[in-house]
mmCIF file of C-alpha atoms in Angstrom:
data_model
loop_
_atom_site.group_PDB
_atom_site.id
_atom_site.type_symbol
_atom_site.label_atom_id
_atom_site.label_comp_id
_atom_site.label_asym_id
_atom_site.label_seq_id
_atom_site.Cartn_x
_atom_site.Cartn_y
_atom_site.Cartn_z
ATOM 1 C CA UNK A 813 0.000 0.000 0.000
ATOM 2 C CA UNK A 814 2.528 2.847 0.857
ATOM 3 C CA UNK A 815 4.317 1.487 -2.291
ATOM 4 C CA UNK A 816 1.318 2.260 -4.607
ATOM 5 C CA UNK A 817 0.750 5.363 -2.473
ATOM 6 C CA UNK A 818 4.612 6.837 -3.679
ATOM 7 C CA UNK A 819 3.520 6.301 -6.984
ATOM 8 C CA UNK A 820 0.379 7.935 -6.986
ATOM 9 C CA UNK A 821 2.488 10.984 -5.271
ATOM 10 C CA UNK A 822 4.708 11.418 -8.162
ATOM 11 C CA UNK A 823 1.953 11.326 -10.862
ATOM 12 C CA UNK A 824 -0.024 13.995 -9.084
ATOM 13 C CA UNK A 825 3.609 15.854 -8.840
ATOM 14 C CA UNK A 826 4.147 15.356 -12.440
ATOM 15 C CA UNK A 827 0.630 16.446 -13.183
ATOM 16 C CA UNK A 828 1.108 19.789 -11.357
ATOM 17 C CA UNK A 829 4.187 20.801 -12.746
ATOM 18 C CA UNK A 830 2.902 19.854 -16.400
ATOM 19 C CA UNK A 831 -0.056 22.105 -15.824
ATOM 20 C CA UNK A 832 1.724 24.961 -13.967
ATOM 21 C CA UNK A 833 4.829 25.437 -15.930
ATOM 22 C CA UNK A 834 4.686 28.641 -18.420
ATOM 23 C CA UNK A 835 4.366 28.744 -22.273
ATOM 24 C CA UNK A 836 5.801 30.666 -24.957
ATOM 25 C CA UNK A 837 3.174 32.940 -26.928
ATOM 26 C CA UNK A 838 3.121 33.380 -30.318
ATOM 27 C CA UNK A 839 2.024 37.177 -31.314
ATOM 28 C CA UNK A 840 0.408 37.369 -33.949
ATOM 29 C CA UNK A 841 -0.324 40.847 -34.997
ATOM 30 C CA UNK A 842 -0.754 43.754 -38.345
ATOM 31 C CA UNK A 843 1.684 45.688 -39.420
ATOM 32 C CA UNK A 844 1.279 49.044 -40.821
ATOM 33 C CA UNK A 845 4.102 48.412 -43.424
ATOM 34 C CA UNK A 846 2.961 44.955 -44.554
ATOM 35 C CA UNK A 847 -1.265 45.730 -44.746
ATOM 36 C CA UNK A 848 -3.891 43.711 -42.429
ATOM 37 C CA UNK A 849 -3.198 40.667 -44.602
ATOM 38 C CA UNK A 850 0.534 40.190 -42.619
ATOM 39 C CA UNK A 851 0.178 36.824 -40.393
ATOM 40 C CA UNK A 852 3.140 35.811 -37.887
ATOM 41 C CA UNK A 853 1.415 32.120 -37.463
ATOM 42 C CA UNK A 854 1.896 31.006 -41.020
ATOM 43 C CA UNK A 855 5.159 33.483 -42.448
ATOM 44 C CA UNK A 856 7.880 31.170 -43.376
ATOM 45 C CA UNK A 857 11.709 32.183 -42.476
ATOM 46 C CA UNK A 858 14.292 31.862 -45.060
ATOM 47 C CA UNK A 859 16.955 33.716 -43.276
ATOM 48 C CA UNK A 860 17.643 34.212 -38.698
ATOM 49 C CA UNK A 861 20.650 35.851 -37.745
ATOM 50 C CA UNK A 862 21.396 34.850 -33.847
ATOM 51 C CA UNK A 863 22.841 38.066 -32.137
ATOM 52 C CA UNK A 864 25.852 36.837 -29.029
ATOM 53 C CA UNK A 865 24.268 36.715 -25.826
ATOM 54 C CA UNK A 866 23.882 39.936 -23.671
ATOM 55 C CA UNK A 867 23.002 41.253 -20.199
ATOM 56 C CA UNK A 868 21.245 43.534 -18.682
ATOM 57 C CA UNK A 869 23.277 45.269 -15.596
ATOM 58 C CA UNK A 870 19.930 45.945 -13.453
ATOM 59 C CA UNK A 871 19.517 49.334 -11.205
ATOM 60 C CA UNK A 872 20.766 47.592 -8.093
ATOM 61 C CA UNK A 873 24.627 47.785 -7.997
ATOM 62 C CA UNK A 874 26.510 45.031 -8.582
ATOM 63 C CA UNK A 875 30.362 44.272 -7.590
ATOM 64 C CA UNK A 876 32.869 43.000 -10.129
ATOM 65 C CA UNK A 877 32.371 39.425 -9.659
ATOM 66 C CA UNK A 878 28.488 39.752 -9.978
ATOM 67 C CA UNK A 879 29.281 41.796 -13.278
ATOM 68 C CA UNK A 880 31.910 38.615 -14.691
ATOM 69 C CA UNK A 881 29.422 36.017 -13.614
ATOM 70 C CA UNK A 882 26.917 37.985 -16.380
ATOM 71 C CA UNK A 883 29.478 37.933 -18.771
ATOM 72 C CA UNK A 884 30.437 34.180 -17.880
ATOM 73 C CA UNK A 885 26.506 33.744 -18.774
ATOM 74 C CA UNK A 886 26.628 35.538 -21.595
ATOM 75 C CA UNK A 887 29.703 33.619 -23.444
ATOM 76 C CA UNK A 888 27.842 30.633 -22.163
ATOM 77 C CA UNK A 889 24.335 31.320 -23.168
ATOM 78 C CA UNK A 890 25.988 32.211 -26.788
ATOM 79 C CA UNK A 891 28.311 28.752 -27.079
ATOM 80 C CA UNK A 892 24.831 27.323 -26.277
ATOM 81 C CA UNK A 893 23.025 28.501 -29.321
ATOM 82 C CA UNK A 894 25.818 27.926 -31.668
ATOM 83 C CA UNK A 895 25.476 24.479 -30.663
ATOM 84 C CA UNK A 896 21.663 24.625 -30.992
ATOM 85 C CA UNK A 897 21.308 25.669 -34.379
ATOM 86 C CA UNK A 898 24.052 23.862 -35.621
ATOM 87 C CA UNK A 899 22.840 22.268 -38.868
ATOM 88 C CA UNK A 900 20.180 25.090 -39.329
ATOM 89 C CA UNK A 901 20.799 26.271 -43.055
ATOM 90 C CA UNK A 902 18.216 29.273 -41.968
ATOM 91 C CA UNK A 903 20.347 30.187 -39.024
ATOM 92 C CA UNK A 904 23.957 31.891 -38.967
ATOM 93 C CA UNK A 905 24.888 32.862 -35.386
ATOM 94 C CA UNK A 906 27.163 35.804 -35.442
ATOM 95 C CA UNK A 907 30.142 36.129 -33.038
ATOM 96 C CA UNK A 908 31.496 39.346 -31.709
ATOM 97 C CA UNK A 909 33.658 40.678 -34.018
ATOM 98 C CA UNK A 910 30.852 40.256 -36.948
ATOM 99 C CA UNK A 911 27.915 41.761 -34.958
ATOM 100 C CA UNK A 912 30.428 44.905 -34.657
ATOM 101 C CA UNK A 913 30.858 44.733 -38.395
ATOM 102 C CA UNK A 914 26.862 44.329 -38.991
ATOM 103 C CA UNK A 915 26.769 47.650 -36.208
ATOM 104 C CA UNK A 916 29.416 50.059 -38.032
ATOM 105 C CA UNK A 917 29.428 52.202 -35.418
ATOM 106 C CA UNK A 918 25.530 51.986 -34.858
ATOM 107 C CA UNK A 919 24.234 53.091 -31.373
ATOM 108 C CA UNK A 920 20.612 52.863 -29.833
ATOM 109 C CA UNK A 921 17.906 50.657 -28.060
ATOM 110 C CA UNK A 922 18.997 47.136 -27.902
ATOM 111 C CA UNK A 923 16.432 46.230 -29.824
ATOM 112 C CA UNK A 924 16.809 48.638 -32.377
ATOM 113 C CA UNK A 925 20.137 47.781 -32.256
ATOM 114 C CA UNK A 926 19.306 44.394 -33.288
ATOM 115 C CA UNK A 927 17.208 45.406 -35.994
ATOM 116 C CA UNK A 928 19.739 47.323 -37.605
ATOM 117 C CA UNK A 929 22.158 44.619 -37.493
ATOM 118 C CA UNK A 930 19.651 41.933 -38.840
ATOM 119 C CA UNK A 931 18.734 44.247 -41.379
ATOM 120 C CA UNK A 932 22.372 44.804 -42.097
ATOM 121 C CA UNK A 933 22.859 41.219 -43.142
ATOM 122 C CA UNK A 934 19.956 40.690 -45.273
ATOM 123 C CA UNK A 935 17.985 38.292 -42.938
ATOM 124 C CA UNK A 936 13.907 37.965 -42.310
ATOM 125 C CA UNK A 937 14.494 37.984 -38.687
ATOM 126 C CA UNK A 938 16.876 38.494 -35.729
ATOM 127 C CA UNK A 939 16.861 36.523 -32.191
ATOM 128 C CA UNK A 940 17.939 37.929 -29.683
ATOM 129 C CA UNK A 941 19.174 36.398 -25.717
ATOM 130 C CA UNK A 942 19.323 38.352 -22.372
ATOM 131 C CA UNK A 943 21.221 37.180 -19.614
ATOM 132 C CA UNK A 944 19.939 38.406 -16.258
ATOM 133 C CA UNK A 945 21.512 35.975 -13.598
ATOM 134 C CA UNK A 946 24.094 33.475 -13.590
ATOM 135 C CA UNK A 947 24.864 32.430 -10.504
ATOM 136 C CA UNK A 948 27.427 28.896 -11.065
ATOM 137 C CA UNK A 949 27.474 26.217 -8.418
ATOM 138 C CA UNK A 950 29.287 25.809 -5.878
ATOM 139 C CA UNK A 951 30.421 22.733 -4.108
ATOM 140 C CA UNK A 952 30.051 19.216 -5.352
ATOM 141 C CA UNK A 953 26.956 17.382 -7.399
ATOM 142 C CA UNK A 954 25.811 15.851 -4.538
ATOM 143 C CA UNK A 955 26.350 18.607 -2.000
ATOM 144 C CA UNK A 956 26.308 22.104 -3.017
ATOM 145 C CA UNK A 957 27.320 25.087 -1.302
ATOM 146 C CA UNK A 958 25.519 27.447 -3.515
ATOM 147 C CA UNK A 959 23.386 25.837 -6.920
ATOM 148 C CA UNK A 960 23.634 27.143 -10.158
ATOM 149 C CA UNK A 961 20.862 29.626 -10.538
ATOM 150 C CA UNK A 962 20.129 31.148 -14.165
ATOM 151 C CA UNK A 963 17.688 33.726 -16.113
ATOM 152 C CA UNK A 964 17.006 34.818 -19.326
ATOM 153 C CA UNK A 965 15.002 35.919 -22.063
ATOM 154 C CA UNK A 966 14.762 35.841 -25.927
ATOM 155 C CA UNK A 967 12.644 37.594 -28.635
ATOM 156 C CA UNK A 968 12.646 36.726 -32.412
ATOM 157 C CA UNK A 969 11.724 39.579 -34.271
ATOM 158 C CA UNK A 970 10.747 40.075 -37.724
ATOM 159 C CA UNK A 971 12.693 42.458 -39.608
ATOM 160 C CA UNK A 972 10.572 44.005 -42.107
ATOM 161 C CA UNK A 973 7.365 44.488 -39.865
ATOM 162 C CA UNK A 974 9.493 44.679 -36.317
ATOM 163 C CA UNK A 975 6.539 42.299 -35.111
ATOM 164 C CA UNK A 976 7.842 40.095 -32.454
ATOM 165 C CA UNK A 977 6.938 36.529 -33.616
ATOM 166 C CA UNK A 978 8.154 34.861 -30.245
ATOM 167 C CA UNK A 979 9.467 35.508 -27.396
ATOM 168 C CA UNK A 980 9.800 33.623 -23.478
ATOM 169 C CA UNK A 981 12.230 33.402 -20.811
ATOM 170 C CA UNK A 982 13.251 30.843 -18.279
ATOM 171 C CA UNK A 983 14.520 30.135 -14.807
ATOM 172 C CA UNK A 984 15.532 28.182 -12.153
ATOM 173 C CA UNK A 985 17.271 27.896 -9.356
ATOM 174 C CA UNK A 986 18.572 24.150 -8.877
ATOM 175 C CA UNK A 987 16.715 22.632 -5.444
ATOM 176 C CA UNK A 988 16.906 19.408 -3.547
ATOM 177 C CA UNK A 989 14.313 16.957 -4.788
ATOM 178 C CA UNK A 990 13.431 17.128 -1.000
ATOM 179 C CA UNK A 991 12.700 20.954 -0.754
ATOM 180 C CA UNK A 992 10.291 20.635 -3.961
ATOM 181 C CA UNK A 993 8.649 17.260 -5.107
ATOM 182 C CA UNK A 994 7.527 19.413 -8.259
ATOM 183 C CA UNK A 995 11.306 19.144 -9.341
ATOM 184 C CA UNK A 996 11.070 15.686 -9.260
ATOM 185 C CA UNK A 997 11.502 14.792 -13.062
ATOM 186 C CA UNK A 998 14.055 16.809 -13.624
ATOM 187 C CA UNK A 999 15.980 15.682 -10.791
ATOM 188 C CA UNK A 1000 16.134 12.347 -11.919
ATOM 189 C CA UNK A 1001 16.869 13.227 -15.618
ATOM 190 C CA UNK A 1002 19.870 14.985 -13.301
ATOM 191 C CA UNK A 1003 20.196 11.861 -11.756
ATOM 192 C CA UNK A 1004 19.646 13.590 -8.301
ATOM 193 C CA UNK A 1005 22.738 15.335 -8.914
ATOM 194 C CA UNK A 1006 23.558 19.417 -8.709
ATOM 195 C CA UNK A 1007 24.723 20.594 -11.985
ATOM 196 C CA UNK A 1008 25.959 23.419 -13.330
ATOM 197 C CA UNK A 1009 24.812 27.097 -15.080
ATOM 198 C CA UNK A 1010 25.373 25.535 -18.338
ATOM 199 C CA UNK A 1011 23.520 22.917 -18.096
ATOM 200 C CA UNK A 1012 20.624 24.974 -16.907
ATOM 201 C CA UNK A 1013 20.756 27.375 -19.514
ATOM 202 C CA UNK A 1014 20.743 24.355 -22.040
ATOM 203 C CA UNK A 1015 18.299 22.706 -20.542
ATOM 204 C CA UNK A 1016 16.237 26.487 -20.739
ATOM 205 C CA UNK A 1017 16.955 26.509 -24.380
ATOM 206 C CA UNK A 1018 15.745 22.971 -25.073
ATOM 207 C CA UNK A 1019 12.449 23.448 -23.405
ATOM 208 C CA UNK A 1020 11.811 27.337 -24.703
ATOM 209 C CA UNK A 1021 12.907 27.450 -28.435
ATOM 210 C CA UNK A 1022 10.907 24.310 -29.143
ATOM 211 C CA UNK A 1023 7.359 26.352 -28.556
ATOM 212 C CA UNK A 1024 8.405 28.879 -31.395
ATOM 213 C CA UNK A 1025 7.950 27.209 -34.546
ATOM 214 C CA UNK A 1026 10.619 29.411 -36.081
ATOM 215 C CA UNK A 1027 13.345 28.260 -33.900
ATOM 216 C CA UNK A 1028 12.894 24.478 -35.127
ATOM 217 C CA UNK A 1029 14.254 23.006 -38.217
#
């Protein structure tokens, strides 16, 4: 009996999280420059530039190692989607030195920015990453000190009509499977282990960029 009762514990767990978690929306919406007729849900890509990885440096101060722990994230978080969309013919994910080149001196909004850039390349759409906490673990995988903790964001924006077609963000800080039964799947895909930023941020990526059609081959 307490044996069926477990398993009857970590279905209604499973349930919970399934109907709990967050989705990424589709917008659909007109554009000015493109008539009433312009639909997000059925345009076809030929062409995504992937902009490197950024961060945001919030209002609240933050010391020197808080600022190279966002640009640890960000280097990360851009390694990450080179590795994604490896094998993508639509997608070419610019490094550093060629976003400058795209920019030529360009200065404004991020997302402007990005615009510009995309623009500047010839594609039908730009994606771009935010990096607002990356936090790596510390201590061992089966007894941390600190976990790996991780945020971001992403928006793929059409270039022509600037309508965002998708956009999401994830997070998570890594808990015991103790201190949250919800985590319980994950933990033992983990195999009950604590693991690193990376692996959160790729494990953010895999279950994000899946729910935009556009960002699967």
């Amino acid at each position: 009996m307490k044996q069926i009762n477990v398993h009857i514990l970590i279905l209604f767990a499973a349930f919970l999280l399934s109907s709990c978690s967050p989705k990424t929306v589709e917008v659909t919406q007109p554009s000015p420059g493109l008539g009433n007729n312009f639909d997000a849900a059925t345009l076809q890509l030929d062409s995504i530039i992937v902009l490197p990885a950024a961060h945001e440096l919030i209002s609240t101060p933050l010391n020197s190692a808080e600022v190279a722990a966002l640009d640890n994230g960000t280097q990360t978080l851009s390694t990450l989607l080179e590795e994604y969309f490896r094998g993508d013919p639509r997608v070419t994910v610019l490094n550093t030195t060629q976003t400058e080149n795209y920019r030529d001196g360009y200065i404004n909004t991020p997302l402007k920015e990005a615009r510009y850039i995309g623009s500047k390349a010839n594609a039908d759409a730009v994606l771009m990453t935010t990096v607002y906490r990356f936090q790596e673990l510390d201590g061992k995988e089966f007894g941390a000190d600190e976990p790996a903790s991780v945020s971001f964001d992403f928006q793929l924006i059409h270039l022509k009509s600037g309508v965002t077609l998708c956009k999401g963000s994830f997070e998570e800080t890594q808990q015991t499977l103790l201190s949250n039964i919800l985590k319980f799947g994950k933990a033992y895909k983990r195999n009950f282990k604590f693991v690193k930023g990376a692996v959160l941020l790729k494990e953010g990526i895999n279950e994000k960029f899946p729910q935009c059609r556009h960002l699967t081959q």
